[in-house]
Coordinates of C-alpha atoms in Angstrom, one line a residue:
Chain A
M1 CA -20.3 -46.9 -26.3
T2 CA -23.5 -49.5 -26.3
T3 CA -22.3 -50.9 -23.9
V4 CA -22.7 -48.6 -21.6
S5 CA -26.3 -47.6 -20.7
P6 CA -27.8 -50.8 -19.9
S7 CA -31.5 -49.7 -19.4
V8 CA -31.2 -48.8 -23.0
P9 CA -32.6 -52.1 -24.7
D10 CA -34.7 -52.2 -22.5
R11 CA -36.8 -50.0 -23.5
V12 CA -36.4 -50.7 -28.0
G13 CA -37.4 -54.1 -27.2
A14 CA -40.7 -52.5 -25.8
S15 CA -41.3 -50.9 -28.9
P16 CA -43.3 -52.5 -31.1
V17 CA -43.0 -51.5 -34.4
R18 CA -39.8 -50.9 -35.3
D19 CA -39.0 -51.4 -39.0
S20 CA -42.1 -50.3 -41.3
P21 CA -41.7 -49.2 -44.1
A22 CA -43.4 -45.6 -43.3
R23 CA -40.1 -45.9 -40.7
R24 CA -38.1 -46.5 -43.5
G25 CA -40.4 -43.6 -45.1
S26 CA -39.9 -41.2 -42.0
A27 CA -36.2 -41.3 -41.0
F28 CA -35.6 -41.2 -45.1
L29 CA -37.1 -37.7 -45.0
Y30 CA -35.6 -36.9 -41.5
R31 CA -31.4 -37.3 -43.5
H32 CA -32.7 -35.9 -46.8
A33 CA -34.0 -31.7 -45.6
K34 CA -33.7 -30.9 -49.5
V35 CA -36.0 -33.9 -50.3
R36 CA -38.4 -33.1 -47.5
L37 CA -38.6 -29.3 -48.9
A38 CA -39.6 -29.8 -52.3
L39 CA -42.2 -32.4 -51.2
L40 CA -43.6 -29.8 -48.5
L41 CA -43.6 -26.5 -51.3
S42 CA -44.2 -28.7 -55.1
A43 CA -47.9 -27.8 -54.3
P44 CA -48.1 -25.1 -53.3
L45 CA -45.9 -23.2 -55.8
F46 CA -46.8 -25.4 -58.2
W47 CA -50.6 -23.4 -57.3
L48 CA -48.7 -20.4 -57.4
G49 CA -46.6 -20.6 -60.6
L50 CA -49.5 -21.0 -62.5
V51 CA -52.7 -18.8 -60.7
Y52 CA -50.1 -16.1 -60.5
I53 CA -47.7 -15.7 -62.3
A54 CA -48.9 -17.6 -65.3
A55 CA -52.1 -15.6 -65.2
L56 CA -49.7 -12.3 -65.3
V57 CA -47.6 -13.0 -67.7
A58 CA -51.5 -13.9 -70.3
L59 CA -52.3 -10.9 -69.3
L60 CA -49.3 -9.3 -70.3
I61 CA -48.8 -10.5 -73.8
T62 CA -52.7 -10.6 -74.4
A63 CA -51.7 -6.5 -74.4
F64 CA -50.0 -6.8 -77.6
W65 CA -52.6 -8.2 -79.4
T66 CA -55.4 -6.6 -80.8
V67 CA -59.2 -7.8 -81.5
D68 CA -60.7 -7.4 -84.9
S69 CA -63.3 -4.2 -84.7
F70 CA -66.0 -6.2 -87.3
T71 CA -65.6 -9.9 -86.2
G72 CA -64.6 -9.2 -82.0
K73 CA -61.9 -12.1 -83.0
I74 CA -59.0 -11.5 -81.1
I75 CA -55.8 -11.5 -83.8
I76 CA -52.9 -12.3 -82.3
E77 CA -50.2 -10.5 -84.1
W78 CA -47.7 -8.4 -82.3
N79 CA -48.3 -4.7 -81.7
L80 CA -48.3 -2.0 -79.7
A81 CA -51.8 -0.2 -80.6
N82 CA -53.2 -0.9 -77.6
I83 CA -50.4 0.5 -75.4
T84 CA -50.2 3.4 -77.6
K85 CA -53.8 3.8 -77.0
V86 CA -53.3 3.8 -73.1
L87 CA -50.4 5.6 -72.5
G88 CA -51.5 8.1 -75.0
D89 CA -55.6 9.2 -74.8
A90 CA -56.8 11.8 -72.8
L91 CA -59.0 10.0 -71.4
Y92 CA -57.0 6.8 -70.1
H93 CA -55.0 9.7 -68.8
T94 CA -57.8 11.1 -66.7
V95 CA -58.8 8.1 -65.3
T96 CA -55.1 7.2 -64.2
L97 CA -55.0 10.2 -62.8
R98 CA -58.6 9.8 -60.8
T99 CA -57.7 6.5 -59.7
L100 CA -54.5 6.8 -58.7
G101 CA -55.9 10.5 -56.4
T102 CA -58.7 8.0 -54.9
A103 CA -56.2 5.3 -54.2
L104 CA -53.6 7.9 -52.3
V105 CA -56.9 9.8 -50.6
V106 CA -58.2 6.5 -49.0
T107 CA -55.2 5.1 -47.7
V108 CA -54.3 8.0 -46.2
I109 CA -58.0 8.1 -44.0
D110 CA -57.8 4.8 -43.5
L111 CA -54.2 5.7 -41.8
A112 CA -55.7 8.6 -40.0
I113 CA -58.7 6.6 -38.6
A114 CA -56.2 3.0 -38.0
I115 CA -53.1 5.0 -35.8
P116 CA -55.3 6.1 -33.3
F117 CA -57.6 3.5 -33.7
A118 CA -54.8 0.7 -33.3
F119 CA -52.6 2.5 -30.5
F120 CA -56.1 2.7 -27.9
M121 CA -56.5 -0.7 -29.1
A122 CA -52.7 -1.6 -28.7
K123 CA -51.7 0.7 -26.1
V124 CA -54.8 2.2 -24.1
A125 CA -57.4 -0.7 -23.6
S126 CA -58.3 -3.6 -21.2
R127 CA -57.2 -7.0 -22.7
R128 CA -60.9 -7.5 -23.0
A129 CA -61.7 -4.3 -24.6
Q130 CA -59.1 -5.5 -26.2
R131 CA -60.0 -8.9 -27.4
I132 CA -63.7 -7.2 -28.1
L133 CA -62.2 -4.6 -30.4
V134 CA -60.7 -7.2 -32.6
V135 CA -63.3 -9.0 -33.3
A136 CA -65.7 -5.8 -33.7
I137 CA -62.6 -5.2 -36.4
L138 CA -62.7 -8.9 -37.8
M139 CA -66.6 -9.1 -38.2
P140 CA -67.3 -6.7 -40.6
L141 CA -64.4 -9.2 -43.1
W142 CA -67.1 -11.9 -41.7
A143 CA -70.4 -10.3 -44.5
S144 CA -70.4 -10.1 -48.4
Y145 CA -68.4 -7.5 -49.9
L146 CA -71.6 -7.2 -52.1
V147 CA -73.7 -6.8 -48.7
K148 CA -70.8 -4.2 -47.2
A149 CA -70.9 -2.2 -50.6
Y150 CA -74.2 -1.9 -50.5
A151 CA -75.5 -1.4 -47.3
W152 CA -73.6 1.7 -47.9
R153 CA -75.5 2.6 -51.3
S154 CA -78.1 2.5 -49.0
I155 CA -76.7 4.8 -46.5
L156 CA -75.5 6.9 -48.6
A157 CA -79.0 7.2 -50.8
Q158 CA -81.0 10.4 -51.0
G159 CA -83.1 9.8 -47.8
G160 CA -81.2 8.4 -46.2
I161 CA -78.9 7.4 -42.8
L162 CA -76.6 10.6 -43.9
D163 CA -79.1 12.6 -45.6
W164 CA -81.0 12.9 -42.4
L165 CA -77.7 12.8 -39.5
F166 CA -76.3 16.0 -42.1
A167 CA -79.7 17.5 -41.2
P168 CA -79.7 19.4 -38.4
I169 CA -76.4 21.4 -39.9
G170 CA -78.1 22.4 -43.1
Q171 CA -76.2 19.4 -45.3
T172 CA -76.8 16.1 -47.2
S173 CA -75.5 13.8 -48.1
P174 CA -72.7 13.0 -50.9
G175 CA -75.2 11.6 -52.6
Y176 CA -73.7 8.7 -55.4
G177 CA -70.3 9.6 -57.0
L178 CA -66.7 10.1 -56.6
E179 CA -67.0 11.4 -52.3
G180 CA -69.4 8.2 -51.7
A181 CA -66.6 5.6 -53.4
V182 CA -64.4 7.3 -51.3
I183 CA -66.2 6.9 -48.1
T184 CA -67.2 3.9 -49.2
L185 CA -64.1 2.0 -49.6
A186 CA -62.6 3.7 -47.2
Y187 CA -64.9 1.9 -45.4
L188 CA -63.7 -1.5 -47.0
W189 CA -60.4 -1.1 -46.4
L190 CA -60.0 -0.5 -42.8
P191 CA -59.6 -3.9 -41.1
F192 CA -56.7 -4.6 -43.7
V193 CA -54.9 -1.2 -42.0
I194 CA -55.9 -1.3 -38.5
L195 CA -54.8 -5.1 -38.1
P196 CA -51.0 -4.8 -39.5
I197 CA -50.3 -1.4 -37.6
Y198 CA -51.9 -2.9 -34.5
T199 CA -49.8 -5.9 -35.0
A200 CA -47.0 -3.5 -35.3
L201 CA -48.0 -2.0 -32.2
E202 CA -48.2 -4.9 -29.8
R203 CA -44.2 -5.5 -30.7
V204 CA -43.5 -2.1 -29.1
P205 CA -42.3 -2.6 -25.7
D206 CA -44.3 -0.5 -23.6
S207 CA -40.9 0.2 -21.9
L208 CA -40.1 2.4 -24.7
L209 CA -42.6 4.3 -24.1
E210 CA -42.2 5.0 -20.5
A211 CA -38.2 5.0 -21.2
S212 CA -39.4 8.5 -23.9
A213 CA -41.4 10.0 -21.3
D214 CA -39.2 9.4 -18.4
L215 CA -36.3 11.0 -20.9
G216 CA -38.2 13.8 -21.0
G217 CA -40.3 13.3 -24.2
K218 CA -43.9 14.7 -24.2
T219 CA -46.6 12.4 -26.2
G220 CA -46.1 14.4 -29.5
R221 CA -42.1 14.0 -28.8
T222 CA -42.3 9.7 -28.3
F223 CA -44.8 9.6 -31.1
R224 CA -43.1 11.3 -33.6
H225 CA -39.2 9.6 -32.4
V226 CA -39.9 6.4 -30.8
I227 CA -43.8 5.1 -32.0
L228 CA -43.6 6.5 -35.6
P229 CA -40.4 4.5 -36.5
L230 CA -41.0 2.1 -35.0
I231 CA -44.6 1.3 -37.0
T232 CA -43.5 2.1 -39.9
P233 CA -43.3 -1.4 -41.9
G234 CA -47.4 -2.3 -40.5
I235 CA -48.2 1.5 -41.7
I236 CA -46.2 0.4 -44.9
A237 CA -48.4 -2.8 -44.9
G238 CA -51.5 -1.1 -44.2
S239 CA -51.0 1.3 -46.9
I240 CA -50.5 -1.2 -49.0
F241 CA -53.2 -3.3 -49.0
S242 CA -55.4 0.1 -48.7
F243 CA -53.8 1.7 -51.9
S244 CA -53.5 -1.9 -53.9
L245 CA -57.0 -2.7 -53.2
T246 CA -58.6 0.4 -54.7
L247 CA -56.5 0.8 -57.4
G248 CA -57.8 -2.0 -58.7
D249 CA -61.8 -1.2 -57.2
Y250 CA -64.6 -1.3 -59.8
I251 CA -67.9 -3.2 -57.9
A252 CA -67.8 -0.6 -55.0
V253 CA -67.6 2.4 -57.6
K254 CA -70.0 0.9 -59.8
I255 CA -72.0 0.6 -56.8
V256 CA -72.4 3.9 -55.4
G257 CA -69.7 5.8 -57.3
G258 CA -72.9 6.9 -59.6
A259 CA -71.1 7.9 -63.0
T260 CA -67.4 7.5 -62.2
Q261 CA -64.9 5.8 -63.8
M262 CA -62.5 4.3 -62.9
L263 CA -58.9 1.8 -63.8
G264 CA -60.9 -1.2 -63.2
S265 CA -64.3 0.1 -64.6
L266 CA -62.7 0.7 -67.6
V267 CA -61.3 -2.8 -67.3
Y268 CA -65.1 -4.3 -66.6
A269 CA -66.5 -2.7 -69.5
N270 CA -63.6 -3.4 -72.5
V271 CA -63.5 -7.5 -71.2
G272 CA -67.4 -7.3 -71.4
V273 CA -69.8 -4.9 -73.0
A274 CA -67.3 -3.2 -75.3
N275 CA -65.7 -7.1 -75.5
N276 CA -61.5 -6.2 -76.2
L277 CA -60.1 -8.4 -74.2
P278 CA -56.7 -7.2 -75.4
L279 CA -57.3 -3.5 -74.7
A280 CA -58.5 -4.5 -71.5
A281 CA -55.1 -6.2 -70.9
A282 CA -53.3 -3.0 -71.5
I283 CA -55.0 -1.1 -69.2
S284 CA -54.6 -3.1 -66.0
L285 CA -51.2 -2.8 -66.8
I286 CA -51.9 0.5 -65.9
P287 CA -52.5 -0.1 -62.3
L288 CA -49.3 -3.3 -61.9
A289 CA -47.3 -0.5 -62.9
I290 CA -48.2 2.2 -59.8
I291 CA -47.9 -0.4 -57.5
F292 CA -44.8 -2.0 -59.1
V293 CA -43.5 2.0 -58.4
Y294 CA -44.9 2.5 -55.1
L295 CA -43.6 -1.1 -54.1
A296 CA -39.7 0.3 -55.3
V297 CA -40.6 4.0 -53.2
V298 CA -41.5 1.5 -49.8
R299 CA -38.5 -0.4 -50.5
R300 CA -35.9 2.0 -51.0
T301 CA -37.2 3.9 -47.5
G302 CA -36.1 0.2 -46.3
A303 CA -39.2 0.0 -44.6
L304 CA -39.8 -3.7 -46.3
E305 CA -36.6 -5.1 -44.5
N306 CA -38.4 -4.3 -41.5
L307 CA -42.0 -6.0 -42.5
Chain B
M1 CA -31.0 13.2 7.6
S2 CA -31.3 17.5 8.7
T3 CA -31.5 18.4 5.6
Q4 CA -34.4 18.0 2.8
P5 CA -34.7 14.7 1.9
A6 CA -34.1 13.6 -1.8
I7 CA -37.2 11.4 -1.6
R8 CA -40.5 12.1 0.5
L9 CA -43.6 9.2 0.5
S10 CA -46.2 9.7 2.3
G11 CA -48.8 7.1 3.3
L12 CA -48.4 5.7 -0.3
T13 CA -51.1 3.2 -1.4
K14 CA -51.8 2.2 -4.5
T15 CA -54.3 -0.7 -5.6
F16 CA -54.7 -2.9 -8.6
G17 CA -58.7 -3.9 -8.5
S18 CA -59.1 -6.0 -5.4
V19 CA -55.4 -6.2 -4.8
T20 CA -52.9 -4.0 -2.9
A21 CA -49.7 -4.0 -4.3
V22 CA -48.4 -0.7 -1.8
A23 CA -49.8 -0.7 1.6
G24 CA -49.3 2.8 3.0
V25 CA -45.6 3.6 2.7
D26 CA -43.8 6.4 5.1
L27 CA -40.4 6.8 3.7
D28 CA -37.6 9.7 3.4
I29 CA -34.5 9.1 1.7
A30 CA -31.9 11.5 1.6
P31 CA -29.2 12.9 -0.9
G32 CA -26.8 11.2 -1.9
E33 CA -27.7 7.9 -0.8
F34 CA -27.5 4.6 -2.5
F35 CA -30.6 3.2 -1.0
S36 CA -32.0 -0.4 -1.8
M37 CA -35.7 -1.9 -2.0
L38 CA -35.5 -5.2 -1.5
G39 CA -38.2 -7.7 -1.5
P40 CA -39.6 -10.8 -3.3
S41 CA -41.4 -10.1 -6.9
G42 CA -44.7 -9.1 -5.8
S43 CA -43.6 -7.5 -2.7
G44 CA -44.4 -4.0 -3.8
K45 CA -40.6 -2.2 -4.3
T46 CA -41.6 -2.0 -8.1
T47 CA -44.5 -0.6 -7.9
V48 CA -42.9 2.0 -5.0
L49 CA -40.4 2.9 -7.6
R50 CA -43.3 3.6 -10.4
M51 CA -45.1 5.5 -8.6
I52 CA -41.6 7.9 -8.4
A53 CA -41.1 7.5 -12.0
G54 CA -44.6 8.7 -12.8
F55 CA -45.2 5.8 -14.7
E56 CA -48.5 4.6 -11.6
T57 CA -51.0 7.3 -10.4
P58 CA -50.7 6.5 -6.3
T59 CA -54.4 5.2 -5.0
S60 CA -53.8 7.5 -2.1
G61 CA -50.7 9.3 -0.5
T62 CA -48.2 11.7 -1.9
V63 CA -44.7 12.1 -3.6
E64 CA -42.0 15.1 -2.7
L65 CA -38.7 15.1 -4.9
F66 CA -37.2 17.5 -2.8
G67 CA -39.8 18.7 -0.7
K68 CA -42.0 19.5 -4.0
D69 CA -44.9 17.7 -4.3
V70 CA -44.3 15.9 -8.2
T71 CA -47.2 13.2 -7.3
S72 CA -49.8 14.1 -10.0
D73 CA -46.8 15.9 -12.3
A74 CA -45.9 13.4 -15.7
P75 CA -43.1 11.3 -15.8
F76 CA -41.8 14.1 -18.1
D77 CA -42.0 16.8 -15.5
R78 CA -40.2 14.8 -12.7
D79 CA -36.6 15.4 -12.1
V80 CA -35.5 12.0 -12.3
N81 CA -34.8 9.2 -14.5
T82 CA -35.1 5.2 -14.7
V83 CA -33.0 2.5 -15.6
F84 CA -35.8 -0.3 -16.9
Q85 CA -34.9 -3.7 -16.5
D86 CA -35.4 -4.5 -19.4
Y87 CA -32.8 -1.5 -20.2
A88 CA -35.2 -0.7 -22.8
L89 CA -33.0 1.1 -25.7
F90 CA -34.6 2.3 -29.0
P91 CA -34.4 -0.3 -30.9
H92 CA -34.2 1.7 -34.4
M93 CA -31.7 4.4 -32.8
S94 CA -27.3 4.1 -32.6
V95 CA -25.9 3.7 -29.0
L96 CA -25.3 7.8 -29.5
E97 CA -28.7 8.2 -30.5
N98 CA -30.2 6.8 -27.7
V99 CA -28.3 8.5 -25.1
A100 CA -29.1 11.3 -26.8
Y101 CA -32.4 11.5 -26.5
G102 CA -33.1 12.8 -23.2
L103 CA -31.4 16.2 -24.7
R104 CA -33.1 16.0 -28.0
V105 CA -36.2 16.1 -26.8
R106 CA -34.9 19.0 -24.5
G107 CA -34.7 21.5 -27.6
V108 CA -30.0 20.9 -27.1
G109 CA -28.8 21.9 -30.9
K110 CA -26.6 18.1 -32.5
A111 CA -22.9 19.2 -32.0
G112 CA -23.4 20.1 -28.3
R113 CA -26.0 16.6 -27.1
E114 CA -23.3 14.4 -28.9
S115 CA -20.5 15.7 -27.4
A116 CA -22.6 15.0 -24.1
A117 CA -23.4 11.7 -24.6
K118 CA -19.7 10.7 -25.9
D119 CA -19.2 11.6 -22.3
A120 CA -22.0 9.9 -20.3
L121 CA -21.2 6.4 -22.9
S122 CA -17.3 7.2 -21.3
L123 CA -18.9 7.1 -18.3
V124 CA -19.7 3.9 -18.4
R125 CA -16.4 2.9 -20.5
L126 CA -18.4 2.8 -23.7
D127 CA -16.4 4.9 -25.9
G128 CA -16.5 4.1 -29.6
Y129 CA -20.0 2.6 -29.1
G130 CA -21.9 5.2 -30.2
D131 CA -22.7 4.2 -34.2
R132 CA -23.2 0.8 -33.1
K133 CA -27.3 -0.1 -33.0
P134 CA -28.4 -2.1 -29.1
S135 CA -28.9 -5.7 -30.8
Q136 CA -25.2 -5.9 -31.6
L137 CA -24.2 -4.4 -27.9
S138 CA -24.4 -7.5 -25.5
G139 CA -26.6 -7.6 -22.2
G140 CA -24.0 -5.7 -20.0
Q141 CA -23.0 -3.3 -22.7
R142 CA -27.2 -2.6 -23.3
Q143 CA -27.1 -2.3 -19.9
R144 CA -24.7 0.3 -19.4
V145 CA -25.9 1.7 -21.8
A146 CA -29.6 2.3 -20.7
L147 CA -27.4 3.7 -17.6
A148 CA -25.1 6.3 -19.8
R149 CA -28.8 7.7 -21.0
A150 CA -30.4 8.3 -17.9
L151 CA -27.4 10.0 -16.4
V152 CA -26.7 12.2 -19.4
V153 CA -30.1 14.5 -18.6
E154 CA -28.3 14.4 -14.9
P155 CA -31.1 13.5 -12.7
K156 CA -31.3 14.3 -8.7
V157 CA -32.5 11.3 -8.8
L158 CA -31.7 7.2 -10.8
L159 CA -33.9 4.6 -10.4
L160 CA -32.9 1.0 -11.4
D161 CA -35.5 -1.3 -12.0
E162 CA -33.6 -5.2 -10.8
P163 CA -31.2 -3.7 -13.4
L164 CA -29.1 -6.1 -12.9
G165 CA -31.3 -9.4 -13.1
A166 CA -30.2 -10.5 -16.3
L167 CA -26.5 -10.3 -16.1
D168 CA -25.0 -13.4 -15.5
L169 CA -22.6 -13.6 -12.5
K170 CA -19.6 -12.6 -13.2
L171 CA -21.1 -9.9 -15.3
R172 CA -23.0 -8.4 -12.8
E173 CA -19.9 -8.6 -9.3
Q174 CA -18.6 -6.0 -12.4
M175 CA -21.7 -4.1 -12.9
Q176 CA -22.5 -3.4 -9.1
V177 CA -18.4 -2.4 -8.7
E178 CA -18.8 0.0 -11.5
L179 CA -22.5 1.2 -10.2
K180 CA -21.1 2.6 -6.3
E181 CA -18.2 4.4 -8.1
I182 CA -20.2 6.0 -10.5
Q183 CA -22.9 7.0 -8.0
R184 CA -20.0 7.9 -5.7
R185 CA -18.6 10.1 -8.2
L186 CA -21.2 11.6 -9.2
G187 CA -23.0 12.4 -5.6
I188 CA -26.3 11.8 -6.8
T189 CA -29.4 9.3 -5.3
F190 CA -29.6 6.4 -6.6
I191 CA -32.4 4.3 -5.4
F192 CA -31.8 0.6 -6.6
V193 CA -34.9 -2.3 -6.7
T194 CA -34.0 -5.5 -6.5
H195 CA -35.2 -9.6 -5.6
D196 CA -31.2 -9.9 -4.7
Q197 CA -30.2 -9.5 -0.9
E198 CA -26.5 -10.2 -1.6
E199 CA -26.8 -7.2 -4.0
A200 CA -28.5 -5.4 -1.7
L201 CA -26.4 -5.6 0.9
T202 CA -23.0 -5.1 -1.2
L203 CA -24.4 -1.7 -2.2
S204 CA -26.6 0.3 -0.3
D205 CA -25.6 2.9 2.2
R206 CA -29.3 1.6 3.4
I207 CA -31.7 -0.6 2.9
A208 CA -36.0 -0.8 2.7
V209 CA -36.9 -5.0 2.5
F210 CA -40.8 -4.6 1.3
N211 CA -42.8 -7.7 2.1
E212 CA -46.6 -7.5 1.3
G213 CA -47.1 -4.2 -0.1
N214 CA -45.1 -2.5 3.1
I215 CA -41.7 -1.8 4.9
V216 CA -41.2 -4.5 7.1
Q217 CA -37.4 -3.0 8.2
L218 CA -35.3 -0.6 7.1
G219 CA -31.2 0.4 8.0
T220 CA -28.5 0.2 7.3
A221 CA -27.0 -3.7 5.6
E222 CA -25.3 -4.1 8.8
E223 CA -28.7 -3.9 10.9
V224 CA -30.9 -5.1 8.8
Y225 CA -28.5 -8.6 8.6
R226 CA -27.6 -8.3 12.0
H227 CA -31.0 -7.5 13.6
P228 CA -33.9 -8.7 11.3
K229 CA -36.8 -8.3 13.1
T230 CA -38.7 -10.2 11.9
T231 CA -38.9 -14.0 11.0
F232 CA -39.4 -12.9 7.6
V233 CA -36.4 -10.4 7.2
A234 CA -34.2 -13.6 9.2
N235 CA -35.2 -15.3 6.1
F236 CA -35.1 -13.3 3.2
V237 CA -32.1 -11.5 3.7
G238 CA -29.3 -13.9 4.3
T239 CA -30.7 -17.7 5.9
S240 CA -31.3 -17.9 9.6
A241 CA -33.0 -21.3 11.4
V242 CA -36.0 -19.3 13.1
F243 CA -36.9 -20.2 16.9
S244 CA -40.5 -19.3 17.3
A245 CA -41.0 -18.9 20.9
D246 CA -41.6 -21.5 22.2
E247 CA -38.8 -23.7 20.3
A248 CA -36.4 -21.2 21.1
K249 CA -37.9 -21.8 25.3
A250 CA -37.3 -25.8 25.0
V251 CA -34.5 -26.3 22.2
L252 CA -32.0 -22.8 23.4
G253 CA -33.6 -21.8 26.6
H254 CA -33.9 -18.3 26.1
S255 CA -37.3 -16.4 26.5
G256 CA -39.2 -15.2 23.4
A257 CA -38.4 -15.8 19.2
C258 CA -35.0 -15.3 17.5
A259 CA -32.9 -16.9 14.7
I260 CA -29.4 -17.7 14.4
R261 CA -27.3 -17.0 11.6
P262 CA -25.4 -20.2 9.7
E263 CA -22.2 -18.7 10.4
H264 CA -23.1 -17.9 13.7
L265 CA -23.0 -22.0 14.9
E266 CA -20.0 -24.1 15.0
I267 CA -18.8 -27.6 15.5
V268 CA -17.7 -28.0 18.7
R269 CA -15.1 -30.5 19.1
G270 CA -13.6 -30.5 23.0
K271 CA -14.2 -27.9 25.4
T272 CA -17.4 -25.8 24.7
P273 CA -16.8 -22.0 24.8
S274 CA -17.8 -20.0 27.0
D275 CA -21.7 -17.9 27.4
S276 CA -23.1 -19.9 24.4
V277 CA -25.6 -22.4 24.4
T278 CA -25.1 -26.5 22.8
L279 CA -27.3 -27.8 21.5
K280 CA -26.8 -31.8 20.4
G281 CA -27.7 -33.3 16.8
K282 CA -26.5 -35.7 14.1
V283 CA -24.9 -34.4 10.8
A284 CA -27.5 -35.1 8.0
E285 CA -25.6 -33.3 5.0
T286 CA -22.3 -32.0 4.3
I287 CA -22.1 -29.0 1.1
F288 CA -18.8 -28.1 -0.1
L289 CA -18.7 -24.4 -0.9
G290 CA -15.4 -23.1 -2.3
A291 CA -14.6 -21.3 1.2
S292 CA -16.5 -23.6 3.7
T293 CA -19.0 -26.0 3.8
R294 CA -22.9 -25.9 5.0
I295 CA -23.3 -28.2 7.5
I296 CA -27.1 -29.5 8.2
V297 CA -27.6 -30.4 11.5
D298 CA -31.0 -32.2 12.1
L299 CA -31.1 -31.8 16.3
D300 CA -32.3 -33.8 18.9
A301 CA -34.6 -31.7 20.1
G302 CA -36.6 -32.0 16.3
K303 CA -35.4 -28.9 14.5
R304 CA -32.7 -28.4 11.4
V305 CA -30.1 -26.4 11.1
A306 CA -27.2 -25.1 9.2
V307 CA -24.1 -24.6 10.4
L308 CA -21.2 -23.0 7.9
E309 CA -18.0 -24.0 8.7
Q310 CA -14.7 -22.2 7.2
N311 CA -13.0 -25.6 5.0
D312 CA -9.6 -24.3 6.5
L313 CA -10.2 -23.5 10.2
A314 CA -12.3 -26.8 11.0
Q315 CA -10.3 -29.3 13.1
T316 CA -12.0 -32.5 11.9
E317 CA -14.8 -32.3 8.6
A318 CA -18.2 -33.8 9.8
T319 CA -19.2 -36.9 8.2
I320 CA -23.2 -37.9 7.3
G321 CA -25.0 -39.7 10.5
E322 CA -21.5 -38.4 12.5
S323 CA -23.3 -37.6 16.0
V324 CA -22.2 -33.8 17.2
T325 CA -22.3 -31.1 19.3
V326 CA -23.3 -27.5 17.4
A327 CA -22.3 -23.9 19.2
V328 CA -23.2 -20.4 19.9
H329 CA -22.3 -17.8 21.3
K330 CA -25.6 -15.5 23.3
K331 CA -25.1 -12.2 21.7
F332 CA -25.6 -14.2 18.5
L333 CA -29.5 -15.0 19.2
A334 CA -31.1 -12.2 16.9
P335 CA -33.9 -11.4 19.2
L336 CA -37.4 -11.2 16.3
T337 CA -40.2 -9.3 17.1

């Protein structure tokens, strides 16, 4: 076969580098896909294992220890005291329900804003307007979370913008409290909800919407039967963001929530002031468990397969 | 055309910004007609179709459907249905659900719509495919599903937007036959958009040739092919050697611009046929096409023409560089305007 193509040897001869170690190394990697994969993934997997998995396992283990209430030192002794406390105490029930409710309300508000907004961006706006809107949505993510939370603190304040806005209709700002926290959290997570829904809508060809209209489907039916099923994975992705971020939040709640206590606030208090790390670990298992249940339900619906 | 037209377009115009896509189209399409809109991409044919379907609102002009002005009606209020170029099947529904969709949004009960959908699927010879998802079908099968889905709601007019464009040649030819059969059986008006002149000639009762937003010629397949009115039509529908008025006078001794089809030219070996124009030239290239051979001849008068010869009828084969005499009967000089 080598004698058949006379032009090839000339071209190879023209190449100055033929057999450097780097070349041999590349050739080795080219032929051994598994080695290549191992080299590529070892660093990120090591990081993931250390930061995520190990930290979670440490959390789980710590929850079964206790603290000497006198010296404040951690006693490494297996017991279920923290777990029983968290499961049995009415305080934790109330706070868990409040946190769960807040997360659900925030998610519903965000979806109610994000779906029409994303639809406008993906299917109605001109190319130019579309780009401007994407930038407008991403822009707040450049500002610090704290800055935004404090901005809402001033918006919600007595005599703040909301008070001024609502004055003509005889209303006042909700002030600092659960409502304030819900509004602020819904604002903070909105970009994370819009973007996956927008991406999902971008992938729905316009011709599907036209086909539905062509076959007699009016706007509402087209939305229910064609758009909604196709963007469900995006909606779920967005809701996972708003839901889980709200479950774990304590800073925004502290800034605009007044005296409102969330699971995050309890964890924070036990890590800091109360200095009870094992109890904090036990409390933080609650949102973790809720998220697991949520993901299991979502998985049941089959929506994760199309994510 | 004494009866009411299925579709009547009057002064239909569509501009996108500064671009005029459709420039004042007037057209009547008769009920039960297989009508093709043929033209290169960007000629406005798809935009006209989309205005008939209701996806685009005309800048000016009207669309009438069986005498009723539907210009400002939404797509879901029009008795026309579309087979889309990309088929536009709903990926999350089964084939049966796709076909039944139009009936479902009309409020037809589950049993009724499923049996109608099954009938439609058997019309396009896809019995037993109802449970599959569109992604599990081949291109040709998706095409049939799209057709069944549009037909199940019994439209008065079916619009087809380059429906065979994505299929390979064999399948395309097969679908052409089936489309024609289905159209004849159901007797509804088909409006077929294509850039494939052969497809348009094969299928259509009448053809409108589009160029630059307007209809440049309207007629039966035979009229359009035999008597192209303009240089554009002569070149776009089939191929032609086009002679401008000056060239025609100098080369052919004919007054006025005209076009000659390759199959009307022959290489003469011996006696010149009567009533013919003869031209001398050299064979530049021969291309074997199976049933026929295309012979490119550079005329001594400085013009290149193509001659199509039936392979087994030619007296001898032409060789490259050979000096030949090419003849065309005067009746085949198609005058151009």
